[in-house]
JSON list of C-alpha atoms in Angstrom, two decimals:
[
{"chain": "A", "resi": 1, "resn": "ASP", "atom": "CA", "xyz": [81.05, -90.41, 53.44]},
{"chain": "A", "resi": 2, "resn": "ALA", "atom": "CA", "xyz": [78.51, -88.06, 54.98]},
{"chain": "A", "resi": 3, "resn": "GLY", "atom": "CA", "xyz": [80.71, -87.31, 57.98]},
{"chain": "A", "resi": 4, "resn": "VAL", "atom": "CA", "xyz": [79.46, -86.96, 61.53]},
{"chain": "A", "resi": 5, "resn": "ILE", "atom": "CA", "xyz": [75.81, -85.93, 61.43]},
{"chain": "A", "resi": 6, "resn": "GLN", "atom": "CA", "xyz": [74.24, -83.94, 64.22]},
{"chain": "A", "resi": 7, "resn": "SER", "atom": "CA", "xyz": [70.67, -82.86, 64.64]},
{"chain": "A", "resi": 8, "resn": "PRO", "atom": "CA", "xyz": [69.12, -80.46, 65.09]},
{"chain": "A", "resi": 9, "resn": "ARG", "atom": "CA", "xyz": [71.43, -77.71, 63.82]},
{"chain": "A", "resi": 10, "resn": "HIS", "atom": "CA", "xyz": [69.69, -75.16, 66.02]},
{"chain": "A", "resi": 11, "resn": "GLU", "atom": "CA", "xyz": [67.50, -75.53, 69.07]},
{"chain": "A", "resi": 12, "resn": "VAL", "atom": "CA", "xyz": [65.76, -72.80, 71.00]},
{"chain": "A", "resi": 13, "resn": "THR", "atom": "CA", "xyz": [63.89, -73.90, 74.09]},
{"chain": "A", "resi": 14, "resn": "GLU", "atom": "CA", "xyz": [62.43, -72.50, 77.26]},
{"chain": "A", "resi": 15, "resn": "MET", "atom": "CA", "xyz": [64.10, -73.01, 80.58]},
{"chain": "A", "resi": 16, "resn": "GLY", "atom": "CA", "xyz": [62.93, -76.20, 82.24]},
{"chain": "A", "resi": 17, "resn": "GLN", "atom": "CA", "xyz": [62.25, -78.09, 79.03]},
{"chain": "A", "resi": 18, "resn": "GLU", "atom": "CA", "xyz": [63.97, -81.31, 78.05]},
{"chain": "A", "resi": 19, "resn": "VAL", "atom": "CA", "xyz": [66.44, -81.09, 75.18]},
{"chain": "A", "resi": 20, "resn": "THR", "atom": "CA", "xyz": [67.77, -84.04, 73.20]},
{"chain": "A", "resi": 21, "resn": "LEU", "atom": "CA", "xyz": [70.70, -83.69, 70.85]},
{"chain": "A", "resi": 22, "resn": "ARG", "atom": "CA", "xyz": [71.47, -86.43, 68.37]},
{"chain": "A", "resi": 23, "resn": "CYS", "atom": "CA", "xyz": [74.61, -87.67, 66.69]},
{"chain": "A", "resi": 24, "resn": "LYS", "atom": "CA", "xyz": [75.38, -90.24, 64.03]},
{"chain": "A", "resi": 25, "resn": "PRO", "atom": "CA", "xyz": [79.10, -91.02, 63.92]},
{"chain": "A", "resi": 26, "resn": "ILE", "atom": "CA", "xyz": [81.03, -92.03, 60.83]},
{"chain": "A", "resi": 27, "resn": "SER", "atom": "CA", "xyz": [80.45, -95.66, 59.99]},
{"chain": "A", "resi": 28, "resn": "GLY", "atom": "CA", "xyz": [83.32, -97.78, 61.27]},
{"chain": "A", "resi": 29, "resn": "HIS", "atom": "CA", "xyz": [84.39, -95.29, 63.93]},
{"chain": "A", "resi": 30, "resn": "ASN", "atom": "CA", "xyz": [84.29, -96.88, 67.36]},
{"chain": "A", "resi": 31, "resn": "SER", "atom": "CA", "xyz": [84.88, -93.82, 69.55]},
{"chain": "A", "resi": 32, "resn": "LEU", "atom": "CA", "xyz": [82.38, -91.02, 70.01]},
{"chain": "A", "resi": 33, "resn": "PHE", "atom": "CA", "xyz": [82.80, -87.75, 71.88]},
{"chain": "A", "resi": 34, "resn": "TRP", "atom": "CA", "xyz": [80.46, -84.98, 73.03]},
{"chain": "A", "resi": 35, "resn": "TYR", "atom": "CA", "xyz": [81.93, -81.50, 73.44]},
{"chain": "A", "resi": 36, "resn": "ARG", "atom": "CA", "xyz": [80.44, -78.19, 74.50]},
{"chain": "A", "resi": 37, "resn": "GLN", "atom": "CA", "xyz": [81.84, -74.90, 73.24]},
{"chain": "A", "resi": 38, "resn": "THR", "atom": "CA", "xyz": [81.18, -71.49, 74.78]},
{"chain": "A", "resi": 39, "resn": "MET", "atom": "CA", "xyz": [83.00, -68.18, 74.66]},
{"chain": "A", "resi": 40, "resn": "MET", "atom": "CA", "xyz": [83.65, -68.29, 78.38]},
{"chain": "A", "resi": 41, "resn": "ARG", "atom": "CA", "xyz": [84.88, -71.85, 78.78]},
{"chain": "A", "resi": 42, "resn": "GLY", "atom": "CA", "xyz": [86.08, -72.75, 75.30]},
{"chain": "A", "resi": 43, "resn": "LEU", "atom": "CA", "xyz": [85.88, -76.37, 74.18]},
{"chain": "A", "resi": 44, "resn": "GLU", "atom": "CA", "xyz": [84.98, -78.82, 76.95]},
{"chain": "A", "resi": 45, "resn": "LEU", "atom": "CA", "xyz": [84.86, -82.60, 76.67]},
{"chain": "A", "resi": 46, "resn": "LEU", "atom": "CA", "xyz": [81.63, -83.79, 78.26]},
{"chain": "A", "resi": 47, "resn": "ILE", "atom": "CA", "xyz": [81.77, -87.53, 77.74]},
{"chain": "A", "resi": 48, "resn": "TYR", "atom": "CA", "xyz": [83.22, -90.11, 75.40]},
{"chain": "A", "resi": 49, "resn": "PHE", "atom": "CA", "xyz": [82.31, -93.62, 74.40]},
{"chain": "A", "resi": 50, "resn": "ASN", "atom": "CA", "xyz": [84.41, -96.45, 73.10]},
{"chain": "A", "resi": 51, "resn": "ASN", "atom": "CA", "xyz": [82.57, -99.32, 71.43]},
{"chain": "A", "resi": 52, "resn": "ASN", "atom": "CA", "xyz": [79.29, -97.84, 72.73]},
{"chain": "A", "resi": 53, "resn": "VAL", "atom": "CA", "xyz": [80.48, -97.94, 76.35]},
{"chain": "A", "resi": 54, "resn": "PRO", "atom": "CA", "xyz": [80.91, -94.67, 78.27]},
{"chain": "A", "resi": 55, "resn": "ILE", "atom": "CA", "xyz": [84.57, -94.41, 79.22]},
{"chain": "A", "resi": 56, "resn": "ASP", "atom": "CA", "xyz": [84.86, -91.02, 80.85]},
{"chain": "A", "resi": 57, "resn": "ASP", "atom": "CA", "xyz": [81.92, -88.84, 81.84]},
{"chain": "A", "resi": 58, "resn": "SER", "atom": "CA", "xyz": [83.82, -86.63, 84.26]},
{"chain": "A", "resi": 59, "resn": "GLY", "atom": "CA", "xyz": [83.14, -83.63, 82.07]},
{"chain": "A", "resi": 60, "resn": "MET", "atom": "CA", "xyz": [79.36, -83.90, 82.36]},
{"chain": "A", "resi": 61, "resn": "PRO", "atom": "CA", "xyz": [78.45, -80.78, 84.33]},
{"chain": "A", "resi": 62, "resn": "GLU", "atom": "CA", "xyz": [75.73, -82.21, 86.55]},
{"chain": "A", "resi": 63, "resn": "ASP", "atom": "CA", "xyz": [72.96, -84.75, 86.83]},
{"chain": "A", "resi": 64, "resn": "ARG", "atom": "CA", "xyz": [70.79, -82.80, 84.44]},
{"chain": "A", "resi": 65, "resn": "PHE", "atom": "CA", "xyz": [73.03, -84.05, 81.63]},
{"chain": "A", "resi": 66, "resn": "SER", "atom": "CA", "xyz": [72.94, -87.62, 80.40]},
{"chain": "A", "resi": 67, "resn": "ALA", "atom": "CA", "xyz": [74.29, -89.36, 77.31]},
{"chain": "A", "resi": 68, "resn": "LYS", "atom": "CA", "xyz": [73.55, -92.68, 75.73]},
{"chain": "A", "resi": 69, "resn": "MET", "atom": "CA", "xyz": [74.93, -94.70, 72.87]},
{"chain": "A", "resi": 70, "resn": "PRO", "atom": "CA", "xyz": [72.51, -97.57, 72.26]},
{"chain": "A", "resi": 71, "resn": "ASN", "atom": "CA", "xyz": [74.37, -98.75, 69.17]},
{"chain": "A", "resi": 72, "resn": "ALA", "atom": "CA", "xyz": [77.42, -97.97, 67.07]},
{"chain": "A", "resi": 73, "resn": "SER", "atom": "CA", "xyz": [75.56, -95.58, 64.80]},
{"chain": "A", "resi": 74, "resn": "PHE", "atom": "CA", "xyz": [73.68, -93.35, 67.21]},
{"chain": "A", "resi": 75, "resn": "SER", "atom": "CA", "xyz": [74.17, -91.32, 70.35]},
{"chain": "A", "resi": 76, "resn": "THR", "atom": "CA", "xyz": [72.09, -88.81, 72.28]},
{"chain": "A", "resi": 77, "resn": "LEU", "atom": "CA", "xyz": [72.90, -86.08, 74.75]},
{"chain": "A", "resi": 78, "resn": "LYS", "atom": "CA", "xyz": [69.96, -85.11, 76.92]},
{"chain": "A", "resi": 79, "resn": "ILE", "atom": "CA", "xyz": [69.54, -82.12, 79.19]},
{"chain": "A", "resi": 80, "resn": "GLN", "atom": "CA", "xyz": [66.63, -82.25, 81.61]},
{"chain": "A", "resi": 81, "resn": "PRO", "atom": "CA", "xyz": [65.67, -79.71, 82.80]},
{"chain": "A", "resi": 82, "resn": "SER", "atom": "CA", "xyz": [67.50, -77.18, 80.64]},
{"chain": "A", "resi": 83, "resn": "GLU", "atom": "CA", "xyz": [68.79, -73.88, 82.01]},
{"chain": "A", "resi": 84, "resn": "PRO", "atom": "CA", "xyz": [69.95, -70.67, 80.28]},
{"chain": "A", "resi": 85, "resn": "ARG", "atom": "CA", "xyz": [73.56, -71.41, 81.24]},
{"chain": "A", "resi": 86, "resn": "ASP", "atom": "CA", "xyz": [73.38, -74.53, 79.09]},
{"chain": "A", "resi": 87, "resn": "SER", "atom": "CA", "xyz": [73.29, -72.32, 76.00]},
{"chain": "A", "resi": 88, "resn": "ALA", "atom": "CA", "xyz": [76.26, -73.31, 73.86]},
{"chain": "A", "resi": 89, "resn": "VAL", "atom": "CA", "xyz": [77.27, -75.13, 70.72]},
{"chain": "A", "resi": 90, "resn": "TYR", "atom": "CA", "xyz": [77.39, -78.86, 71.29]},
{"chain": "A", "resi": 91, "resn": "PHE", "atom": "CA", "xyz": [79.70, -80.84, 69.04]},
{"chain": "A", "resi": 92, "resn": "CYS", "atom": "CA", "xyz": [79.81, -84.54, 68.47]},
{"chain": "A", "resi": 93, "resn": "ALA", "atom": "CA", "xyz": [82.99, -86.12, 67.13]},
{"chain": "A", "resi": 94, "resn": "SER", "atom": "CA", "xyz": [84.03, -89.64, 66.23]},
{"chain": "A", "resi": 95, "resn": "SER", "atom": "CA", "xyz": [87.29, -91.46, 65.58]},
{"chain": "A", "resi": 96, "resn": "PHE", "atom": "CA", "xyz": [88.15, -94.92, 64.36]},
{"chain": "A", "resi": 97, "resn": "ALA", "atom": "CA", "xyz": [90.54, -95.71, 67.19]},
{"chain": "A", "resi": 98, "resn": "GLN", "atom": "CA", "xyz": [91.52, -94.37, 70.56]},
{"chain": "A", "resi": 99, "resn": "GLY", "atom": "CA", "xyz": [94.26, -91.80, 70.28]},
{"chain": "A", "resi": 100, "resn": "HIS", "atom": "CA", "xyz": [93.47, -90.94, 66.68]},
{"chain": "A", "resi": 101, "resn": "GLY", "atom": "CA", "xyz": [92.18, -87.66, 65.33]},
{"chain": "A", "resi": 102, "resn": "TYR", "atom": "CA", "xyz": [88.54, -86.79, 65.49]},
{"chain": "A", "resi": 103, "resn": "THR", "atom": "CA", "xyz": [86.06, -85.84, 62.84]},
{"chain": "A", "resi": 104, "resn": "PHE", "atom": "CA", "xyz": [83.65, -83.28, 64.19]},
{"chain": "A", "resi": 105, "resn": "GLY", "atom": "CA", "xyz": [80.02, -82.78, 63.30]},
{"chain": "A", "resi": 106, "resn": "SER", "atom": "CA", "xyz": [78.61, -79.39, 62.41]},
{"chain": "A", "resi": 107, "resn": "GLY", "atom": "CA", "xyz": [77.33, -78.86, 65.92]},
{"chain": "A", "resi": 108, "resn": "THR", "atom": "CA", "xyz": [74.00, -78.03, 67.51]},
{"chain": "A", "resi": 109, "resn": "ARG", "atom": "CA", "xyz": [73.57, -74.46, 68.63]},
{"chain": "A", "resi": 110, "resn": "LEU", "atom": "CA", "xyz": [71.40, -74.57, 71.75]},
{"chain": "A", "resi": 111, "resn": "THR", "atom": "CA", "xyz": [69.76, -71.49, 73.16]},
{"chain": "A", "resi": 112, "resn": "VAL", "atom": "CA", "xyz": [67.82, -71.81, 76.39]},
{"chain": "A", "resi": 113, "resn": "VAL", "atom": "CA", "xyz": [65.67, -68.77, 77.16]},
{"chain": "B", "resi": 1, "resn": "ALA", "atom": "CA", "xyz": [96.66, -84.96, 84.26]},
{"chain": "B", "resi": 2, "resn": "GLN", "atom": "CA", "xyz": [97.47, -83.62, 80.83]},
{"chain": "B", "resi": 3, "resn": "SER", "atom": "CA", "xyz": [97.18, -79.99, 79.84]},
{"chain": "B", "resi": 4, "resn": "VAL", "atom": "CA", "xyz": [97.62, -77.91, 76.70]},
{"chain": "B", "resi": 5, "resn": "SER", "atom": "CA", "xyz": [98.72, -74.30, 76.66]},
{"chain": "B", "resi": 6, "resn": "GLN", "atom": "CA", "xyz": [98.33, -71.99, 73.70]},
{"chain": "B", "resi": 7, "resn": "HIS", "atom": "CA", "xyz": [100.24, -68.83, 74.46]},
{"chain": "B", "resi": 8, "resn": "ASN", "atom": "CA", "xyz": [98.61, -66.43, 72.06]},
{"chain": "B", "resi": 9, "resn": "HIS", "atom": "CA", "xyz": [94.91, -65.74, 72.47]},
{"chain": "B", "resi": 10, "resn": "HIS", "atom": "CA", "xyz": [94.64, -63.41, 69.51]},
{"chain": "B", "resi": 11, "resn": "VAL", "atom": "CA", "xyz": [97.07, -62.87, 66.65]},
{"chain": "B", "resi": 12, "resn": "ILE", "atom": "CA", "xyz": [96.63, -60.21, 64.00]},
{"chain": "B", "resi": 13, "resn": "LEU", "atom": "CA", "xyz": [98.68, -60.37, 60.81]},
{"chain": "B", "resi": 14, "resn": "SER", "atom": "CA", "xyz": [98.73, -58.82, 57.40]},
{"chain": "B", "resi": 15, "resn": "GLU", "atom": "CA", "xyz": [98.44, -61.00, 54.33]},
{"chain": "B", "resi": 16, "resn": "ALA", "atom": "CA", "xyz": [101.72, -62.65, 53.29]},
{"chain": "B", "resi": 17, "resn": "ALA", "atom": "CA", "xyz": [103.13, -62.43, 56.81]},
{"chain": "B", "resi": 18, "resn": "SER", "atom": "CA", "xyz": [104.54, -65.57, 58.37]},
{"chain": "B", "resi": 19, "resn": "LEU", "atom": "CA", "xyz": [102.66, -67.29, 61.15]},
{"chain": "B", "resi": 20, "resn": "GLU", "atom": "CA", "xyz": [103.74, -69.26, 64.18]},
{"chain": "B", "resi": 21, "resn": "LEU", "atom": "CA", "xyz": [101.27, -70.29, 66.86]},
{"chain": "B", "resi": 22, "resn": "GLY", "atom": "CA", "xyz": [102.67, -71.76, 70.02]},
{"chain": "B", "resi": 23, "resn": "CYS", "atom": "CA", "xyz": [101.44, -74.92, 71.70]},
{"chain": "B", "resi": 24, "resn": "ASN", "atom": "CA", "xyz": [102.92, -76.61, 74.74]},
{"chain": "B", "resi": 25, "resn": "TYR", "atom": "CA", "xyz": [101.57, -79.65, 76.49]},
{"chain": "B", "resi": 26, "resn": "SER", "atom": "CA", "xyz": [102.24, -81.52, 79.67]},
{"chain": "B", "resi": 27, "resn": "TYR", "atom": "CA", "xyz": [101.78, -85.25, 79.99]},
{"chain": "B", "resi": 28, "resn": "GLY", "atom": "CA", "xyz": [104.01, -87.99, 81.28]},
{"chain": "B", "resi": 29, "resn": "GLY", "atom": "CA", "xyz": [103.28, -90.54, 78.60]},
{"chain": "B", "resi": 30, "resn": "THR", "atom": "CA", "xyz": [102.92, -90.87, 74.87]},
{"chain": "B", "resi": 31, "resn": "VAL", "atom": "CA", "xyz": [100.54, -88.50, 73.17]},
{"chain": "B", "resi": 32, "resn": "ASN", "atom": "CA", "xyz": [99.30, -87.87, 69.70]},
{"chain": "B", "resi": 33, "resn": "LEU", "atom": "CA", "xyz": [99.24, -84.22, 68.71]},
{"chain": "B", "resi": 34, "resn": "PHE", "atom": "CA", "xyz": [96.80, -82.34, 66.54]},
{"chain": "B", "resi": 35, "resn": "TRP", "atom": "CA", "xyz": [95.97, -78.92, 65.22]},
{"chain": "B", "resi": 36, "resn": "TYR", "atom": "CA", "xyz": [92.37, -78.12, 64.36]},
{"chain": "B", "resi": 37, "resn": "VAL", "atom": "CA", "xyz": [90.96, -75.05, 62.66]},
{"chain": "B", "resi": 38, "resn": "GLN", "atom": "CA", "xyz": [87.50, -73.59, 63.18]},
{"chain": "B", "resi": 39, "resn": "TYR", "atom": "CA", "xyz": [86.35, -71.06, 60.60]},
{"chain": "B", "resi": 40, "resn": "PRO", "atom": "CA", "xyz": [83.69, -68.58, 61.75]},
{"chain": "B", "resi": 41, "resn": "GLY", "atom": "CA", "xyz": [80.41, -70.34, 62.35]},
{"chain": "B", "resi": 42, "resn": "GLN", "atom": "CA", "xyz": [81.75, -73.75, 61.41]},
{"chain": "B", "resi": 43, "resn": "HIS", "atom": "CA", "xyz": [82.89, -76.91, 63.14]},
{"chain": "B", "resi": 44, "resn": "LEU", "atom": "CA", "xyz": [86.45, -77.94, 63.92]},
{"chain": "B", "resi": 45, "resn": "GLN", "atom": "CA", "xyz": [88.42, -79.43, 61.06]},
{"chain": "B", "resi": 46, "resn": "LEU", "atom": "CA", "xyz": [91.67, -81.32, 61.26]},
{"chain": "B", "resi": 47, "resn": "LEU", "atom": "CA", "xyz": [94.67, -79.39, 59.94]},
{"chain": "B", "resi": 48, "resn": "LEU", "atom": "CA", "xyz": [97.42, -81.86, 60.71]},
{"chain": "B", "resi": 49, "resn": "LYS", "atom": "CA", "xyz": [98.48, -84.55, 63.15]},
{"chain": "B", "resi": 50, "resn": "TYR", "atom": "CA", "xyz": [101.57, -86.14, 64.60]},
{"chain": "B", "resi": 51, "resn": "PHE", "atom": "CA", "xyz": [101.73, -89.72, 65.83]},
{"chain": "B", "resi": 52, "resn": "SER", "atom": "CA", "xyz": [105.36, -90.71, 65.35]},
{"chain": "B", "resi": 53, "resn": "GLY", "atom": "CA", "xyz": [108.24, -90.50, 62.90]},
{"chain": "B", "resi": 54, "resn": "ASP", "atom": "CA", "xyz": [109.33, -87.26, 61.25]},
{"chain": "B", "resi": 55, "resn": "PRO", "atom": "CA", "xyz": [108.66, -84.52, 63.81]},
{"chain": "B", "resi": 56, "resn": "LEU", "atom": "CA", "xyz": [107.93, -82.02, 61.03]},
{"chain": "B", "resi": 57, "resn": "VAL", "atom": "CA", "xyz": [104.46, -82.70, 59.75]},
{"chain": "B", "resi": 58, "resn": "LYS", "atom": "CA", "xyz": [102.71, -81.03, 56.87]},
{"chain": "B", "resi": 59, "resn": "GLY", "atom": "CA", "xyz": [99.01, -80.47, 56.78]},
{"chain": "B", "resi": 60, "resn": "ILE", "atom": "CA", "xyz": [96.43, -78.96, 54.53]},
{"chain": "B", "resi": 61, "resn": "LYS", "atom": "CA", "xyz": [96.46, -75.42, 53.15]},
{"chain": "B", "resi": 62, "resn": "GLY", "atom": "CA", "xyz": [100.21, -74.98, 53.53]},
{"chain": "B", "resi": 63, "resn": "PHE", "atom": "CA", "xyz": [100.32, -75.43, 57.29]},
{"chain": "B", "resi": 64, "resn": "GLU", "atom": "CA", "xyz": [103.02, -77.39, 59.05]},
{"chain": "B", "resi": 65, "resn": "ALA", "atom": "CA", "xyz": [103.93, -78.13, 62.64]},
{"chain": "B", "resi": 66, "resn": "GLU", "atom": "CA", "xyz": [107.05, -79.30, 64.39]},
{"chain": "B", "resi": 67, "resn": "PHE", "atom": "CA", "xyz": [107.06, -81.61, 67.37]},
{"chain": "B", "resi": 68, "resn": "ILE", "atom": "CA", "xyz": [109.93, -80.86, 69.72]},
{"chain": "B", "resi": 69, "resn": "LYS", "atom": "CA", "xyz": [109.84, -83.53, 72.38]},
{"chain": "B", "resi": 70, "resn": "SER", "atom": "CA", "xyz": [112.37, -81.90, 74.68]},
{"chain": "B", "resi": 71, "resn": "LYS", "atom": "CA", "xyz": [110.26, -78.76, 74.80]},
{"chain": "B", "resi": 72, "resn": "PHE", "atom": "CA", "xyz": [106.87, -80.50, 74.86]},
{"chain": "B", "resi": 73, "resn": "SER", "atom": "CA", "xyz": [105.93, -78.22, 72.01]},
{"chain": "B", "resi": 74, "resn": "PHE", "atom": "CA", "xyz": [104.00, -78.57, 68.78]},
{"chain": "B", "resi": 75, "resn": "ASN", "atom": "CA", "xyz": [103.99, -75.16, 67.16]},
{"chain": "B", "resi": 76, "resn": "LEU", "atom": "CA", "xyz": [101.97, -74.44, 64.05]},
{"chain": "B", "resi": 77, "resn": "ARG", "atom": "CA", "xyz": [103.53, -72.51, 61.17]},
{"chain": "B", "resi": 78, "resn": "LYS", "atom": "CA", "xyz": [102.68, -71.12, 57.79]},
{"chain": "B", "resi": 79, "resn": "PRO", "atom": "CA", "xyz": [105.16, -69.09, 55.73]},
{"chain": "B", "resi": 80, "resn": "SER", "atom": "CA", "xyz": [102.61, -66.77, 54.16]},
{"chain": "B", "resi": 81, "resn": "VAL", "atom": "CA", "xyz": [99.07, -66.34, 55.49]},
{"chain": "B", "resi": 82, "resn": "GLN", "atom": "CA", "xyz": [96.04, -65.40, 53.48]},
{"chain": "B", "resi": 83, "resn": "TRP", "atom": "CA", "xyz": [92.89, -63.55, 54.44]},
{"chain": "B", "resi": 84, "resn": "SER", "atom": "CA", "xyz": [91.03, -66.88, 54.23]},
{"chain": "B", "resi": 85, "resn": "ASP", "atom": "CA", "xyz": [93.16, -68.22, 57.10]},
{"chain": "B", "resi": 86, "resn": "THR", "atom": "CA", "xyz": [91.21, -66.03, 59.51]},
{"chain": "B", "resi": 87, "resn": "ALA", "atom": "CA", "xyz": [89.87, -68.56, 62.00]},
{"chain": "B", "resi": 88, "resn": "GLU", "atom": "CA", "xyz": [90.39, -70.00, 65.44]},
{"chain": "B", "resi": 89, "resn": "TYR", "atom": "CA", "xyz": [93.11, -72.60, 65.83]},
{"chain": "B", "resi": 90, "resn": "PHE", "atom": "CA", "xyz": [93.13, -75.32, 68.47]},
{"chain": "B", "resi": 91, "resn": "CYS", "atom": "CA", "xyz": [96.01, -77.49, 69.56]},
{"chain": "B", "resi": 92, "resn": "ALA", "atom": "CA", "xyz": [95.04, -80.85, 71.06]},
{"chain": "B", "resi": 93, "resn": "VAL", "atom": "CA", "xyz": [96.68, -83.85, 72.62]},
{"chain": "B", "resi": 94, "resn": "ILE", "atom": "CA", "xyz": [95.11, -87.26, 72.73]},
{"chain": "B", "resi": 95, "resn": "THR", "atom": "CA", "xyz": [96.58, -90.10, 74.74]},
{"chain": "B", "resi": 96, "resn": "ASN", "atom": "CA", "xyz": [96.57, -93.67, 73.50]},
{"chain": "B", "resi": 97, "resn": "ALA", "atom": "CA", "xyz": [93.84, -94.29, 76.06]},
{"chain": "B", "resi": 98, "resn": "GLY", "atom": "CA", "xyz": [91.69, -91.83, 74.18]},
{"chain": "B", "resi": 99, "resn": "LYS", "atom": "CA", "xyz": [91.76, -88.98, 76.66]},
{"chain": "B", "resi": 100, "resn": "SER", "atom": "CA", "xyz": [91.74, -85.68, 74.80]},
{"chain": "B", "resi": 101, "resn": "THR", "atom": "CA", "xyz": [92.64, -82.19, 75.89]},
{"chain": "B", "resi": 102, "resn": "PHE", "atom": "CA", "xyz": [92.21, -79.12, 73.72]},
{"chain": "B", "resi": 103, "resn": "GLY", "atom": "CA", "xyz": [93.95, -75.80, 74.22]},
{"chain": "B", "resi": 104, "resn": "ASP", "atom": "CA", "xyz": [91.91, -72.63, 74.70]},
{"chain": "B", "resi": 105, "resn": "GLY", "atom": "CA", "xyz": [92.40, -71.71, 71.06]},
{"chain": "B", "resi": 106, "resn": "THR", "atom": "CA", "xyz": [94.13, -68.86, 69.23]},
{"chain": "B", "resi": 107, "resn": "THR", "atom": "CA", "xyz": [92.10, -66.50, 67.13]},
{"chain": "B", "resi": 108, "resn": "LEU", "atom": "CA", "xyz": [93.94, -65.48, 63.98]},
{"chain": "B", "resi": 109, "resn": "THR", "atom": "CA", "xyz": [92.83, -62.38, 62.12]},
{"chain": "B", "resi": 110, "resn": "VAL", "atom": "CA", "xyz": [94.48, -61.74, 58.76]},
{"chain": "B", "resi": 111, "resn": "LYS", "atom": "CA", "xyz": [94.08, -58.24, 57.38]},
{"chain": "B", "resi": 112, "resn": "PRO", "atom": "CA", "xyz": [93.70, -58.06, 53.61]}
]
């Protein structure tokens, strides 16, 4: 199993640009989670999906952030427009059932300059 | 609302010392408990988990954790740490509804 696959691994963009982060969960997992990790705020849950449906997006910081899961094997997290304070490592994780442990992807390190 | 508290932000040990990292949670219902490890520059990896049954659970790399329901605790232990255990450790609770909460993490530095 290839695990949770995230792309790109690194992204450097100018303030104001649109950024799209991608995630492919483990096949058969029906829950998908987007987290953001920074030194200041630690690990924050942004949004999670169950069976492709967003369940809780209360962690999404503001309207500039949006996430989609068009099918069971793909999800995107979009930031438009990006700001320097969005710089962080964004992790995607998946699990095969609610309440079970997560498998994390390798993360996307986003730098907004 | 659930919360997770990890009491130690940074722990420094010498090799072969014993380790115990504290984790307390608050939640009124049933939770599943986890410890994750994040090595420098890497993603989080599952160390061990507790769902039910024996409250003493063993994980990878010689780690274990004990769930004490009366204390709402799930402390992580290892009898003898190695330099390669240097990492950040996260305690997490996940409800059966899928809501997760991670602690702020404890950075462990093991001196060779």
